[in-house]
Amino acid sequence: KISLNPIINSFQEVVNKFKIDHSLIESFLDSMEMDLEEQHYDDNTYKKYILGSAEVVGLMCLTIFVNGDQNQFNKLKPYAMKLGSAFQKINFLRDVNDDYNKLGRTYFPDVNIANFKNTDKVKIENEIEKEFTEGLKGIKMLPNKAKGGVYLAYKYYYNLFRKIKRIPANQILAKRTRISNFHKFIILISSMTKYHAKQI
């Protein structure tokens, strides 16, 4: 319950205040440990990595958002996991160049990144689209004080997703896809306007 590292100390304070399940933290650390070595993921390790690197992060956040309401947590749990998974898969597509060429990582199972095909990319994008649809349902059911920030993150990632979708598979390795600062500002204004107008 104390650390001289200010970031870790802040984290442990939150963990203890909101009684975050330690198994979520252990799952996260397991996935981070998987990144210490070159990996080529199969279906099982891919799902395990996404669970620990993204889905449990959504659940840790949800624990805070519902402030101890276990019924609300259980109701929103699948939506939080889907949203976390969608975010992580977009990160994989965005960072595929660095992951593959610099770090020797290939997250997507049964996909040859060196010969990344549009059919592979579309299959991944369809998975992400379904997860976004489910994630948005959960956002709309969140407590109001948490809804605006999560919706903003959703809109940022969805705009990044739309930009990635326009890039052919054979060009995805060329550079890291980004949202410009101006576009980020527009997303911020439009998202917060919608939130304050109670349109979410």
PDB file of C-alpha atoms in Angstrom:
ATOM      1  CA  LYS A   1       0.000   0.000   0.000  1.00  0.00           C
ATOM      2  CA  ILE A   2       2.883   2.365  -0.658  1.00  0.00           C
ATOM      3  CA  SER A   3       5.522   2.927  -3.316  1.00  0.00           C
ATOM      4  CA  LEU A   4       8.231   5.539  -3.765  1.00  0.00           C
ATOM      5  CA  ASN A   5       7.354   5.548  -7.459  1.00  0.00           C
ATOM      6  CA  PRO A   6       4.602   8.208  -7.711  1.00  0.00           C
ATOM      7  CA  ILE A   7       2.801   6.473 -10.587  1.00  0.00           C
ATOM      8  CA  ILE A   8       2.725   3.072  -8.878  1.00  0.00           C
ATOM      9  CA  ASN A   9       1.749   4.715  -5.599  1.00  0.00           C
ATOM     10  CA  SER A  10      -1.186   6.467  -7.273  1.00  0.00           C
ATOM     11  CA  PHE A  11      -2.196   3.187  -8.894  1.00  0.00           C
ATOM     12  CA  GLN A  12      -2.162   1.250  -5.620  1.00  0.00           C
ATOM     13  CA  GLU A  13      -4.252   3.978  -3.988  1.00  0.00           C
ATOM     14  CA  VAL A  14      -6.919   3.545  -6.661  1.00  0.00           C
ATOM     15  CA  VAL A  15      -6.729  -0.260  -6.456  1.00  0.00           C
ATOM     16  CA  ASN A  16      -7.305  -0.181  -2.693  1.00  0.00           C
ATOM     17  CA  LYS A  17      -9.896   2.598  -2.692  1.00  0.00           C
ATOM     18  CA  PHE A  18     -12.113   0.929  -5.292  1.00  0.00           C
ATOM     19  CA  LYS A  19     -11.191  -2.669  -4.357  1.00  0.00           C
ATOM     20  CA  ILE A  20     -10.087  -3.557  -7.869  1.00  0.00           C
ATOM     21  CA  ASP A  21      -9.827  -7.320  -8.315  1.00  0.00           C
ATOM     22  CA  HIS A  22      -6.152  -8.308  -8.160  1.00  0.00           C
ATOM     23  CA  SER A  23      -6.736 -11.022 -10.764  1.00  0.00           C
ATOM     24  CA  LEU A  24      -7.292  -8.231 -13.324  1.00  0.00           C
ATOM     25  CA  ILE A  25      -3.890  -6.768 -12.493  1.00  0.00           C
ATOM     26  CA  GLU A  26      -2.229 -10.179 -12.686  1.00  0.00           C
ATOM     27  CA  SER A  27      -3.786 -10.782 -16.093  1.00  0.00           C
ATOM     28  CA  PHE A  28      -2.505  -7.396 -17.275  1.00  0.00           C
ATOM     29  CA  LEU A  29       1.020  -8.133 -16.072  1.00  0.00           C
ATOM     30  CA  ASP A  30       0.943 -11.562 -17.756  1.00  0.00           C
ATOM     31  CA  SER A  31       0.212  -9.914 -21.107  1.00  0.00           C
ATOM     32  CA  MET A  32       2.910  -7.299 -20.584  1.00  0.00           C
ATOM     33  CA  GLU A  33       5.373 -10.093 -19.849  1.00  0.00           C
ATOM     34  CA  MET A  34       4.456 -11.703 -23.174  1.00  0.00           C
ATOM     35  CA  ASP A  35       5.848  -8.593 -24.893  1.00  0.00           C
ATOM     36  CA  LEU A  36       9.333  -9.184 -23.482  1.00  0.00           C
ATOM     37  CA  GLU A  37      10.108 -11.757 -26.151  1.00  0.00           C
ATOM     38  CA  GLU A  38       9.391 -12.089 -29.860  1.00  0.00           C
ATOM     39  CA  GLN A  39       5.961 -13.592 -30.280  1.00  0.00           C
ATOM     40  CA  HIS A  40       3.945 -15.102 -33.097  1.00  0.00           C
ATOM     41  CA  TYR A  41       0.479 -15.575 -31.697  1.00  0.00           C
ATOM     42  CA  ASP A  42      -1.953 -18.400 -32.261  1.00  0.00           C
ATOM     43  CA  ASP A  43      -5.667 -18.011 -31.542  1.00  0.00           C
ATOM     44  CA  ASN A  44      -5.361 -18.884 -27.832  1.00  0.00           C
ATOM     45  CA  THR A  45      -2.386 -16.638 -27.038  1.00  0.00           C
ATOM     46  CA  TYR A  46      -3.935 -13.825 -29.115  1.00  0.00           C
ATOM     47  CA  LYS A  47      -7.103 -13.964 -27.001  1.00  0.00           C
ATOM     48  CA  LYS A  48      -5.061 -14.207 -23.797  1.00  0.00           C
ATOM     49  CA  TYR A  49      -2.997 -11.157 -24.773  1.00  0.00           C
ATOM     50  CA  ILE A  50      -6.065  -9.066 -25.621  1.00  0.00           C
ATOM     51  CA  LEU A  51      -7.741 -10.119 -22.382  1.00  0.00           C
ATOM     52  CA  GLY A  52      -4.776  -8.989 -20.285  1.00  0.00           C
ATOM     53  CA  SER A  53      -3.671  -5.955 -22.265  1.00  0.00           C
ATOM     54  CA  ALA A  54      -7.065  -4.435 -23.006  1.00  0.00           C
ATOM     55  CA  GLU A  55     -10.191  -6.151 -21.723  1.00  0.00           C
ATOM     56  CA  VAL A  56      -9.107  -6.165 -18.072  1.00  0.00           C
ATOM     57  CA  VAL A  57      -8.099  -2.508 -18.382  1.00  0.00           C
ATOM     58  CA  GLY A  58     -11.696  -1.814 -19.373  1.00  0.00           C
ATOM     59  CA  LEU A  59     -12.853  -3.783 -16.336  1.00  0.00           C
ATOM     60  CA  MET A  60     -10.532  -1.898 -13.978  1.00  0.00           C
ATOM     61  CA  CYS A  61     -11.920   1.378 -15.314  1.00  0.00           C
ATOM     62  CA  LEU A  62     -15.472   0.067 -15.047  1.00  0.00           C
ATOM     63  CA  THR A  63     -14.897  -0.855 -11.390  1.00  0.00           C
ATOM     64  CA  ILE A  64     -14.133   2.815 -10.754  1.00  0.00           C
ATOM     65  CA  PHE A  65     -16.971   4.137 -12.920  1.00  0.00           C
ATOM     66  CA  VAL A  66     -19.676   2.170 -11.079  1.00  0.00           C
ATOM     67  CA  ASN A  67     -18.111   2.918  -7.682  1.00  0.00           C
ATOM     68  CA  GLY A  68     -18.709  -0.478  -6.118  1.00  0.00           C
ATOM     69  CA  ASP A  69     -22.119  -1.242  -7.623  1.00  0.00           C
ATOM     70  CA  GLN A  70     -21.617  -4.947  -8.387  1.00  0.00           C
ATOM     71  CA  ASN A  71     -24.919  -5.348 -10.237  1.00  0.00           C
ATOM     72  CA  GLN A  72     -24.065  -2.488 -12.574  1.00  0.00           C
ATOM     73  CA  PHE A  73     -20.546  -3.870 -13.020  1.00  0.00           C
ATOM     74  CA  ASN A  74     -21.878  -7.301 -14.012  1.00  0.00           C
ATOM     75  CA  LYS A  75     -24.346  -5.716 -16.428  1.00  0.00           C
ATOM     76  CA  LEU A  76     -21.710  -3.580 -18.171  1.00  0.00           C
ATOM     77  CA  LYS A  77     -18.795  -6.053 -18.008  1.00  0.00           C
ATOM     78  CA  PRO A  78     -19.212  -7.619 -21.496  1.00  0.00           C
ATOM     79  CA  TYR A  79     -19.512  -4.196 -23.128  1.00  0.00           C
ATOM     80  CA  ALA A  80     -16.371  -2.893 -21.406  1.00  0.00           C
ATOM     81  CA  MET A  81     -14.448  -5.949 -22.584  1.00  0.00           C
ATOM     82  CA  LYS A  82     -15.633  -5.529 -26.180  1.00  0.00           C
ATOM     83  CA  LEU A  83     -14.646  -1.860 -26.216  1.00  0.00           C
ATOM     84  CA  GLY A  84     -11.204  -2.612 -24.776  1.00  0.00           C
ATOM     85  CA  SER A  85     -10.704  -5.356 -27.361  1.00  0.00           C
ATOM     86  CA  ALA A  86     -11.676  -3.018 -30.217  1.00  0.00           C
ATOM     87  CA  PHE A  87      -9.230  -0.365 -29.006  1.00  0.00           C
ATOM     88  CA  GLN A  88      -6.405  -2.896 -28.795  1.00  0.00           C
ATOM     89  CA  LYS A  89      -7.014  -4.346 -32.253  1.00  0.00           C
ATOM     90  CA  ILE A  90      -6.906  -0.846 -33.709  1.00  0.00           C
ATOM     91  CA  ASN A  91      -3.595  -0.335 -31.897  1.00  0.00           C
ATOM     92  CA  PHE A  92      -2.329  -3.525 -33.541  1.00  0.00           C
ATOM     93  CA  LEU A  93      -3.271  -2.238 -37.003  1.00  0.00           C
ATOM     94  CA  ARG A  94      -1.867   1.225 -36.310  1.00  0.00           C
ATOM     95  CA  ASP A  95       1.446  -0.105 -34.959  1.00  0.00           C
ATOM     96  CA  VAL A  96       1.873  -3.097 -37.258  1.00  0.00           C
ATOM     97  CA  ASN A  97       4.952  -1.597 -38.929  1.00  0.00           C
ATOM     98  CA  ASP A  98       6.909  -1.090 -35.693  1.00  0.00           C
ATOM     99  CA  ASP A  99       5.645  -4.318 -34.139  1.00  0.00           C
ATOM    100  CA  TYR A 100       6.647  -6.442 -37.114  1.00  0.00           C
ATOM    101  CA  ASN A 101       9.777  -4.719 -38.448  1.00  0.00           C
ATOM    102  CA  LYS A 102      11.359  -3.439 -35.222  1.00  0.00           C
ATOM    103  CA  LEU A 103      10.048  -5.635 -32.403  1.00  0.00           C
ATOM    104  CA  GLY A 104       9.471  -8.943 -34.157  1.00  0.00           C
ATOM    105  CA  ARG A 105       5.847  -9.195 -33.021  1.00  0.00           C
ATOM    106  CA  THR A 106       2.935 -10.522 -35.014  1.00  0.00           C
ATOM    107  CA  TYR A 107      -0.266 -10.315 -33.015  1.00  0.00           C
ATOM    108  CA  PHE A 108      -2.859 -11.480 -35.538  1.00  0.00           C
ATOM    109  CA  PRO A 109      -3.008 -15.287 -35.713  1.00  0.00           C
ATOM    110  CA  ASP A 110      -2.851 -17.016 -39.101  1.00  0.00           C
ATOM    111  CA  VAL A 111      -1.912 -13.761 -40.842  1.00  0.00           C
ATOM    112  CA  ASN A 112       1.282 -13.304 -42.827  1.00  0.00           C
ATOM    113  CA  ILE A 113       2.090  -9.652 -42.160  1.00  0.00           C
ATOM    114  CA  ALA A 114       4.831  -9.673 -44.806  1.00  0.00           C
ATOM    115  CA  ASN A 115       2.097 -10.530 -47.303  1.00  0.00           C
ATOM    116  CA  PHE A 116      -0.821  -8.788 -45.594  1.00  0.00           C
ATOM    117  CA  LYS A 117      -3.896  -9.164 -47.785  1.00  0.00           C
ATOM    118  CA  ASN A 118      -7.046  -7.056 -47.981  1.00  0.00           C
ATOM    119  CA  THR A 119      -9.097 -10.143 -47.084  1.00  0.00           C
ATOM    120  CA  ASP A 120      -7.103 -10.439 -43.826  1.00  0.00           C
ATOM    121  CA  LYS A 121      -7.548  -6.754 -43.083  1.00  0.00           C
ATOM    122  CA  VAL A 122     -11.285  -6.771 -43.795  1.00  0.00           C
ATOM    123  CA  LYS A 123     -11.793  -9.791 -41.525  1.00  0.00           C
ATOM    124  CA  ILE A 124     -10.052  -7.977 -38.655  1.00  0.00           C
ATOM    125  CA  GLU A 125     -11.997  -4.780 -39.379  1.00  0.00           C
ATOM    126  CA  ASN A 126     -15.306  -6.648 -39.288  1.00  0.00           C
ATOM    127  CA  GLU A 127     -14.420  -8.010 -35.843  1.00  0.00           C
ATOM    128  CA  ILE A 128     -13.591  -4.492 -34.664  1.00  0.00           C
ATOM    129  CA  GLU A 129     -16.820  -3.041 -36.083  1.00  0.00           C
ATOM    130  CA  LYS A 130     -18.919  -5.575 -34.169  1.00  0.00           C
ATOM    131  CA  GLU A 131     -17.020  -4.849 -30.950  1.00  0.00           C
ATOM    132  CA  PHE A 132     -17.494  -1.110 -31.429  1.00  0.00           C
ATOM    133  CA  THR A 133     -21.241  -1.628 -31.823  1.00  0.00           C
ATOM    134  CA  GLU A 134     -21.399  -3.537 -28.544  1.00  0.00           C
ATOM    135  CA  GLY A 135     -19.062  -1.096 -26.809  1.00  0.00           C
ATOM    136  CA  LEU A 136     -21.253   1.879 -27.702  1.00  0.00           C
ATOM    137  CA  LYS A 137     -24.268   0.143 -26.153  1.00  0.00           C
ATOM    138  CA  GLY A 138     -22.316  -0.070 -22.909  1.00  0.00           C
ATOM    139  CA  ILE A 139     -21.200   3.558 -23.053  1.00  0.00           C
ATOM    140  CA  LYS A 140     -24.832   4.660 -23.213  1.00  0.00           C
ATOM    141  CA  MET A 141     -25.531   2.727 -19.985  1.00  0.00           C
ATOM    142  CA  LEU A 142     -22.582   4.144 -18.016  1.00  0.00           C
ATOM    143  CA  PRO A 143     -23.092   6.528 -15.079  1.00  0.00           C
ATOM    144  CA  ASN A 144     -23.304  10.046 -16.476  1.00  0.00           C
ATOM    145  CA  LYS A 145     -20.096  11.247 -14.800  1.00  0.00           C
ATOM    146  CA  ALA A 146     -18.071   8.604 -16.676  1.00  0.00           C
ATOM    147  CA  LYS A 147     -19.951   8.655 -19.975  1.00  0.00           C
ATOM    148  CA  GLY A 148     -18.364  11.771 -21.529  1.00  0.00           C
ATOM    149  CA  GLY A 149     -14.746  10.671 -21.183  1.00  0.00           C
ATOM    150  CA  VAL A 150     -15.366   7.134 -22.409  1.00  0.00           C
ATOM    151  CA  TYR A 151     -17.412   8.419 -25.346  1.00  0.00           C
ATOM    152  CA  LEU A 152     -14.547  10.763 -26.286  1.00  0.00           C
ATOM    153  CA  ALA A 153     -12.106   7.825 -26.299  1.00  0.00           C
ATOM    154  CA  TYR A 154     -14.599   5.836 -28.393  1.00  0.00           C
ATOM    155  CA  LYS A 155     -14.902   8.656 -30.954  1.00  0.00           C
ATOM    156  CA  TYR A 156     -11.131   9.102 -31.182  1.00  0.00           C
ATOM    157  CA  TYR A 157     -10.556   5.404 -31.799  1.00  0.00           C
ATOM    158  CA  TYR A 158     -13.479   5.125 -34.197  1.00  0.00           C
ATOM    159  CA  ASN A 159     -12.122   7.984 -36.293  1.00  0.00           C
ATOM    160  CA  LEU A 160      -8.692   6.337 -36.294  1.00  0.00           C
ATOM    161  CA  PHE A 161     -10.381   3.083 -37.322  1.00  0.00           C
ATOM    162  CA  ARG A 162     -12.143   4.760 -40.245  1.00  0.00           C
ATOM    163  CA  LYS A 163      -8.830   6.217 -41.415  1.00  0.00           C
ATOM    164  CA  ILE A 164      -7.109   2.824 -41.202  1.00  0.00           C
ATOM    165  CA  LYS A 165      -9.959   1.211 -43.166  1.00  0.00           C
ATOM    166  CA  ARG A 166      -9.206   3.495 -46.119  1.00  0.00           C
ATOM    167  CA  ILE A 167      -5.586   2.285 -46.354  1.00  0.00           C
ATOM    168  CA  PRO A 168      -4.985  -0.776 -48.567  1.00  0.00           C
ATOM    169  CA  ALA A 169      -3.472  -3.754 -46.773  1.00  0.00           C
ATOM    170  CA  ASN A 170      -0.271  -3.613 -48.828  1.00  0.00           C
ATOM    171  CA  GLN A 171       0.340  -0.042 -47.595  1.00  0.00           C
ATOM    172  CA  ILE A 172      -0.391  -0.580 -43.900  1.00  0.00           C
ATOM    173  CA  LEU A 173       3.288  -1.357 -43.229  1.00  0.00           C
ATOM    174  CA  ALA A 174       4.443   1.891 -44.824  1.00  0.00           C
ATOM    175  CA  LYS A 175       3.770   4.247 -41.909  1.00  0.00           C
ATOM    176  CA  ARG A 176       1.936   4.666 -38.621  1.00  0.00           C
ATOM    177  CA  THR A 177      -1.567   6.030 -39.093  1.00  0.00           C
ATOM    178  CA  ARG A 178      -2.327   9.112 -37.004  1.00  0.00           C
ATOM    179  CA  ILE A 179      -5.115  11.560 -36.278  1.00  0.00           C
ATOM    180  CA  SER A 180      -3.948  15.151 -36.698  1.00  0.00           C
ATOM    181  CA  ASN A 181      -4.068  17.513 -33.721  1.00  0.00           C
ATOM    182  CA  PHE A 182      -6.681  19.619 -35.521  1.00  0.00           C
ATOM    183  CA  HIS A 183      -8.847  16.558 -36.101  1.00  0.00           C
ATOM    184  CA  LYS A 184      -8.415  15.562 -32.433  1.00  0.00           C
ATOM    185  CA  PHE A 185      -9.667  19.011 -31.421  1.00  0.00           C
ATOM    186  CA  ILE A 186     -12.740  18.638 -33.651  1.00  0.00           C
ATOM    187  CA  ILE A 187     -13.435  15.205 -32.132  1.00  0.00           C
ATOM    188  CA  LEU A 188     -13.148  16.706 -28.632  1.00  0.00           C
ATOM    189  CA  ILE A 189     -15.569  19.565 -29.358  1.00  0.00           C
ATOM    190  CA  SER A 190     -18.139  17.408 -31.170  1.00  0.00           C
ATOM    191  CA  SER A 191     -18.027  14.649 -28.530  1.00  0.00           C
ATOM    192  CA  MET A 192     -18.387  16.995 -25.576  1.00  0.00           C
ATOM    193  CA  THR A 193     -21.158  18.929 -27.333  1.00  0.00           C
ATOM    194  CA  LYS A 194     -23.076  15.696 -27.840  1.00  0.00           C
ATOM    195  CA  TYR A 195     -22.422  14.639 -24.238  1.00  0.00           C
ATOM    196  CA  HIS A 196     -23.600  17.920 -22.698  1.00  0.00           C
ATOM    197  CA  ALA A 197     -26.645  17.890 -24.974  1.00  0.00           C
ATOM    198  CA  LYS A 198     -27.427  14.439 -23.506  1.00  0.00           C
ATOM    199  CA  GLN A 199     -27.424  12.863 -26.959  1.00  0.00           C
ATOM    200  CA  ILE A 200     -25.375   9.832 -25.876  1.00  0.00           C
TER     201      ILE A 200
END
